[in-house]
Tab-separated table of C-alpha atoms in Angstrom:
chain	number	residue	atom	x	y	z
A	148	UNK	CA	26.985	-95.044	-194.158
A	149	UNK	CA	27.746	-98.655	-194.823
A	150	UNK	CA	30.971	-98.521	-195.014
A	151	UNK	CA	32.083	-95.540	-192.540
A	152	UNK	CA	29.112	-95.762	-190.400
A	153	UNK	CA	27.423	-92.131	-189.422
A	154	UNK	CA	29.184	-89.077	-187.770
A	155	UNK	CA	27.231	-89.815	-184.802
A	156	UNK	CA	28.395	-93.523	-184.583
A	157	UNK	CA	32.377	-92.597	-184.968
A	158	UNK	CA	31.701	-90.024	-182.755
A	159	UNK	CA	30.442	-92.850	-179.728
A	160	UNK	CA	33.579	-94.991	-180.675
A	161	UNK	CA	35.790	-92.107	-180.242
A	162	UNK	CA	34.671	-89.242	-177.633
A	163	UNK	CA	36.800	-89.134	-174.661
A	164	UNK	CA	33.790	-87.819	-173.085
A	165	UNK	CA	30.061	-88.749	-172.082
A	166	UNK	CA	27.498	-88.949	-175.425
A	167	UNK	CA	23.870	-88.608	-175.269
A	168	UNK	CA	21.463	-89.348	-178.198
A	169	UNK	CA	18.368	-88.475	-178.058
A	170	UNK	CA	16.002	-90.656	-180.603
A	171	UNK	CA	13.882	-88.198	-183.371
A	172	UNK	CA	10.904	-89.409	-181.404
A	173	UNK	CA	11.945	-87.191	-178.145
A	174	UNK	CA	9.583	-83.764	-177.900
A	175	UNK	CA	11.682	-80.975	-179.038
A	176	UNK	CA	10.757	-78.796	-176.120
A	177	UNK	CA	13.244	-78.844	-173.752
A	178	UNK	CA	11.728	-78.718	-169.566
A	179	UNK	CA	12.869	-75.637	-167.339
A	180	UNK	CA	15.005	-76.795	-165.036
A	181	UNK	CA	17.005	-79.464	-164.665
A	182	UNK	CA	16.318	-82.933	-167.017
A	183	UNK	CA	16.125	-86.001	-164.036
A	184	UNK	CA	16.252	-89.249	-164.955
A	185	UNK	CA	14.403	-91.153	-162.885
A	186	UNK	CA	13.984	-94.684	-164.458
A	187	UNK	CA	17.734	-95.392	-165.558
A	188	UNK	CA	18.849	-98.562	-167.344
A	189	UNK	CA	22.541	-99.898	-167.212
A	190	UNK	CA	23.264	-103.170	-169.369
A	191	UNK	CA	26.398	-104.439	-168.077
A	192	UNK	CA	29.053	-107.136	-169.247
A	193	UNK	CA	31.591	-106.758	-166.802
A	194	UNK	CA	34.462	-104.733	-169.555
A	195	UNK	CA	36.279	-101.878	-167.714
A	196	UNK	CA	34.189	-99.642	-170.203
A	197	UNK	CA	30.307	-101.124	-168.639
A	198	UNK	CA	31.438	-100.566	-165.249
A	199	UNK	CA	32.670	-97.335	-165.555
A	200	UNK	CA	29.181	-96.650	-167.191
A	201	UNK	CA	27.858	-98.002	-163.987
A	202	UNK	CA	29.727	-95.464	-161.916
A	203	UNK	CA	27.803	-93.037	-164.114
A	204	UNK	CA	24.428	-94.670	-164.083
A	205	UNK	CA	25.051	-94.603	-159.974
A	206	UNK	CA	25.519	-90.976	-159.904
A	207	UNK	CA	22.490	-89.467	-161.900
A	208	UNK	CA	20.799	-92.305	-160.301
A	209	UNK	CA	21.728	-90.815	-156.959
A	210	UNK	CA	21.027	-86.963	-158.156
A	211	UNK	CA	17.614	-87.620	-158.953
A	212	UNK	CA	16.868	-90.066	-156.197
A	213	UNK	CA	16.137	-92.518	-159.195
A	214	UNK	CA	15.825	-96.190	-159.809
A	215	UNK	CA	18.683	-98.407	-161.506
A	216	UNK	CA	18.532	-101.190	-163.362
A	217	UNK	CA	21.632	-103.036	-163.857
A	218	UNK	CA	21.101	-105.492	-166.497
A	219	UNK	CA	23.021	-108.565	-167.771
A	220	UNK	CA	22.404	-109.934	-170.985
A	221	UNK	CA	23.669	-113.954	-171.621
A	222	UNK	CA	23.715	-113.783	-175.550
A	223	UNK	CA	22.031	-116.795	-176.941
A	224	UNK	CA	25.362	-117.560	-178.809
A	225	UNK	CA	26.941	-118.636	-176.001
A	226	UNK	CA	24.514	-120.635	-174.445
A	227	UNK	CA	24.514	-123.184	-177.293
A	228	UNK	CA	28.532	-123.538	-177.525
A	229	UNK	CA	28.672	-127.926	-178.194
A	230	UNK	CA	32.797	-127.468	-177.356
A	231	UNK	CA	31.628	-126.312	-173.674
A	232	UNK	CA	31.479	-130.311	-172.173
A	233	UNK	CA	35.415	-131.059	-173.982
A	234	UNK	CA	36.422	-127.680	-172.838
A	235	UNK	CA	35.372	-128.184	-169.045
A	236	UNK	CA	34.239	-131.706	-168.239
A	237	UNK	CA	30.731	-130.599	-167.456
A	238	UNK	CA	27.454	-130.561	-169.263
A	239	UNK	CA	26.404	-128.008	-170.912
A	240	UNK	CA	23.390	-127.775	-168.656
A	241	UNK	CA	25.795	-127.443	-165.229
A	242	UNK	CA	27.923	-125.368	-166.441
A	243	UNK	CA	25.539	-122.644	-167.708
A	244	UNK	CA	24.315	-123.348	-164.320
A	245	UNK	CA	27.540	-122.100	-162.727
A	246	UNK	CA	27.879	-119.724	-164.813
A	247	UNK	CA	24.387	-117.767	-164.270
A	248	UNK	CA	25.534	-118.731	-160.356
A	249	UNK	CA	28.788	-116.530	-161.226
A	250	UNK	CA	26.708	-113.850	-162.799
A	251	UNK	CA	24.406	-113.450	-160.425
A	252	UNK	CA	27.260	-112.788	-158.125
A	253	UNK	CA	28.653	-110.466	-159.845
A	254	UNK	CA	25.883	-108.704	-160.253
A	255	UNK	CA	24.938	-108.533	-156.621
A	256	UNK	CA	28.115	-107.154	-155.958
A	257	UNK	CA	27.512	-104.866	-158.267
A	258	UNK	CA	24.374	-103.873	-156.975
A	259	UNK	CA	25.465	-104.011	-153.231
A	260	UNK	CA	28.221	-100.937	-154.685
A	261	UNK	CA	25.279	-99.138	-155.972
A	262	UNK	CA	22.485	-99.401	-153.584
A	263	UNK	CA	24.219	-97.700	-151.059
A	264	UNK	CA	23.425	-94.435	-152.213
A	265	UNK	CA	20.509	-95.312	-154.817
A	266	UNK	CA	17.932	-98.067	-155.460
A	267	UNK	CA	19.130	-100.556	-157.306
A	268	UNK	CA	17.343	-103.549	-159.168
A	269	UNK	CA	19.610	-106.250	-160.684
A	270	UNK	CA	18.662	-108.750	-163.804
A	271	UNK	CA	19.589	-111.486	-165.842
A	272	UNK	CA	18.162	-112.518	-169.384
A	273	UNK	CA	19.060	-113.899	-172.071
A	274	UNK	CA	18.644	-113.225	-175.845
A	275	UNK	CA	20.381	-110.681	-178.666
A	276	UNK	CA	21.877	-108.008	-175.980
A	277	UNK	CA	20.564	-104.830	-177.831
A	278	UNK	CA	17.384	-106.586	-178.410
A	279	UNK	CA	17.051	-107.683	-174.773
A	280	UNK	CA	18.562	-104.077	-173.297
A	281	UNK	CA	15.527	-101.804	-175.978
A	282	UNK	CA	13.227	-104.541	-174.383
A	283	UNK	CA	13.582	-103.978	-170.878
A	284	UNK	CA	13.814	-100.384	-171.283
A	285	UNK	CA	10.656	-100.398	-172.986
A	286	UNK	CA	9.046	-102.710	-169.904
A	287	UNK	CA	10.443	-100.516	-166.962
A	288	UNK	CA	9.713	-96.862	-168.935
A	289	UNK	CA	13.621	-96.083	-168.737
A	290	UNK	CA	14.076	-92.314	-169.124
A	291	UNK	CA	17.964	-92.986	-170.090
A	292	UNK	CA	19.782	-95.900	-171.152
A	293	UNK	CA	23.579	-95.779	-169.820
A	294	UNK	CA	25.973	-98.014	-171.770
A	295	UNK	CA	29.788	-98.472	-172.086
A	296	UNK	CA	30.898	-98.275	-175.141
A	297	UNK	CA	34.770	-99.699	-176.701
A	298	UNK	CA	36.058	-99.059	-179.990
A	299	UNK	CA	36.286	-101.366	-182.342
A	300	UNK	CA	37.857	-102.281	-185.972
A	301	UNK	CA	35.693	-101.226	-188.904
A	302	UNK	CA	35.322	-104.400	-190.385
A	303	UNK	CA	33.814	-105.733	-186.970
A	304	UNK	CA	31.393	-103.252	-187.105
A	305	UNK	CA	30.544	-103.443	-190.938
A	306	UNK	CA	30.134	-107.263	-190.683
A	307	UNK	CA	28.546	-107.362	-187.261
A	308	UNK	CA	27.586	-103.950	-185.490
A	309	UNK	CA	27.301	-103.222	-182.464
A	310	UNK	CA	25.384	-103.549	-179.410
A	311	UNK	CA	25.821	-99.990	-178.923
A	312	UNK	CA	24.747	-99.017	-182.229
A	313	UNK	CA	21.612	-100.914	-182.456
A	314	UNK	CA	20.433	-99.390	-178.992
A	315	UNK	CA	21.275	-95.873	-180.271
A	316	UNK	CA	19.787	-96.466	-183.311
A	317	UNK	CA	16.343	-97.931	-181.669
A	318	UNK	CA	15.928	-96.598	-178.411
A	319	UNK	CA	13.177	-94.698	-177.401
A	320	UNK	CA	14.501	-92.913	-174.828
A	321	UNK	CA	18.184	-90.849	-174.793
A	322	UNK	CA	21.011	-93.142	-174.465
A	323	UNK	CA	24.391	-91.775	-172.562
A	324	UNK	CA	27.393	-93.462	-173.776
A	325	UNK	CA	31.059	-93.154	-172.291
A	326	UNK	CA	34.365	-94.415	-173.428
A	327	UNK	CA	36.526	-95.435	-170.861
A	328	UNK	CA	40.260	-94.302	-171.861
């Protein structure tokens, strides 16, 4: 498992198609009827691959007349970067002011796409992303986590994981996952 990682993980780096994992904890009775996700969660970080999980989040969020929350996580490695004042000419402190100003943007935009059709709730926090994403799922009750996913190099993934991965692994709720190709 170290080394090659689970069936399950290869098969979220590879699928051409949607993946949902559902955590051991779930009930193993299934509902009649159709499963709804209400409460859906959508971390986003602006790759091709999180916005097209967006479009997805949109649409169940629309089906089931549900509630989406887009989230944005600023990892807390990048908010201590020393190199940022030589790269730029700012301070630190302005220009991770401009740049939550530029997230924030994006995000409404974001949001403005989606809440035409659904609600939408947009938010910004910082910390380790899969720590931050299984945190405000917990908080807001998420029935379903939607994340994009990209494929990456095994020794990436030995040495560092992923953000994926550590949701799947943790989540208490099912997480959909989609490649975009």
């Amino acid at each position: 498992r170290l080394l090659l990682g689970s069936v399950a993980e290869r098969v979220l780096r590879k699928a051409n198609c949607p993946v949902m994992t559902v955590p051991k904890r779930s009930p193993d009775a299934v509902p009649a009827g159709p499963v709804l996700y209400k409460r859906i969660l959508c971390p986003v970080d602006f790759s091709e691959s999180s916005l097209h999980a967006l479009q997805y989040a949109i649409s169940l969020a629309q089906e089931a007349d549900g509630q989406l929350t887009i989230l944005h996580v600023v990892a807390h490695e990048l908010e201590h970067t020393a190199d940022i004042e030589l790269a730029t000419g700012m301070t630190v402190g302005d220009f991770l002011k401009e740049r939550e100003g530029d997230l924030r943007r994006r995000l409404r935009e974001a949001v403005a796409a989606a809440s035409e059709s659904c609600r939408v709730e947009s938010s910004i926090t910082h910390g380790k992303p899969w720590r931050e994403i299984l945190r405000i799922a917990a908080e807001r009750q998420s029935d379903l986590i939607v994340m994009g996913v990209q494929g990456r190099g095994a020794a990436d993934l030995l040495l560092f994981g992923s953000t994926t991965q550590h949701v799947v692994r943790e989540a208490l709720c099912p997480v959909l996952t989609l490649r975009h190709v």
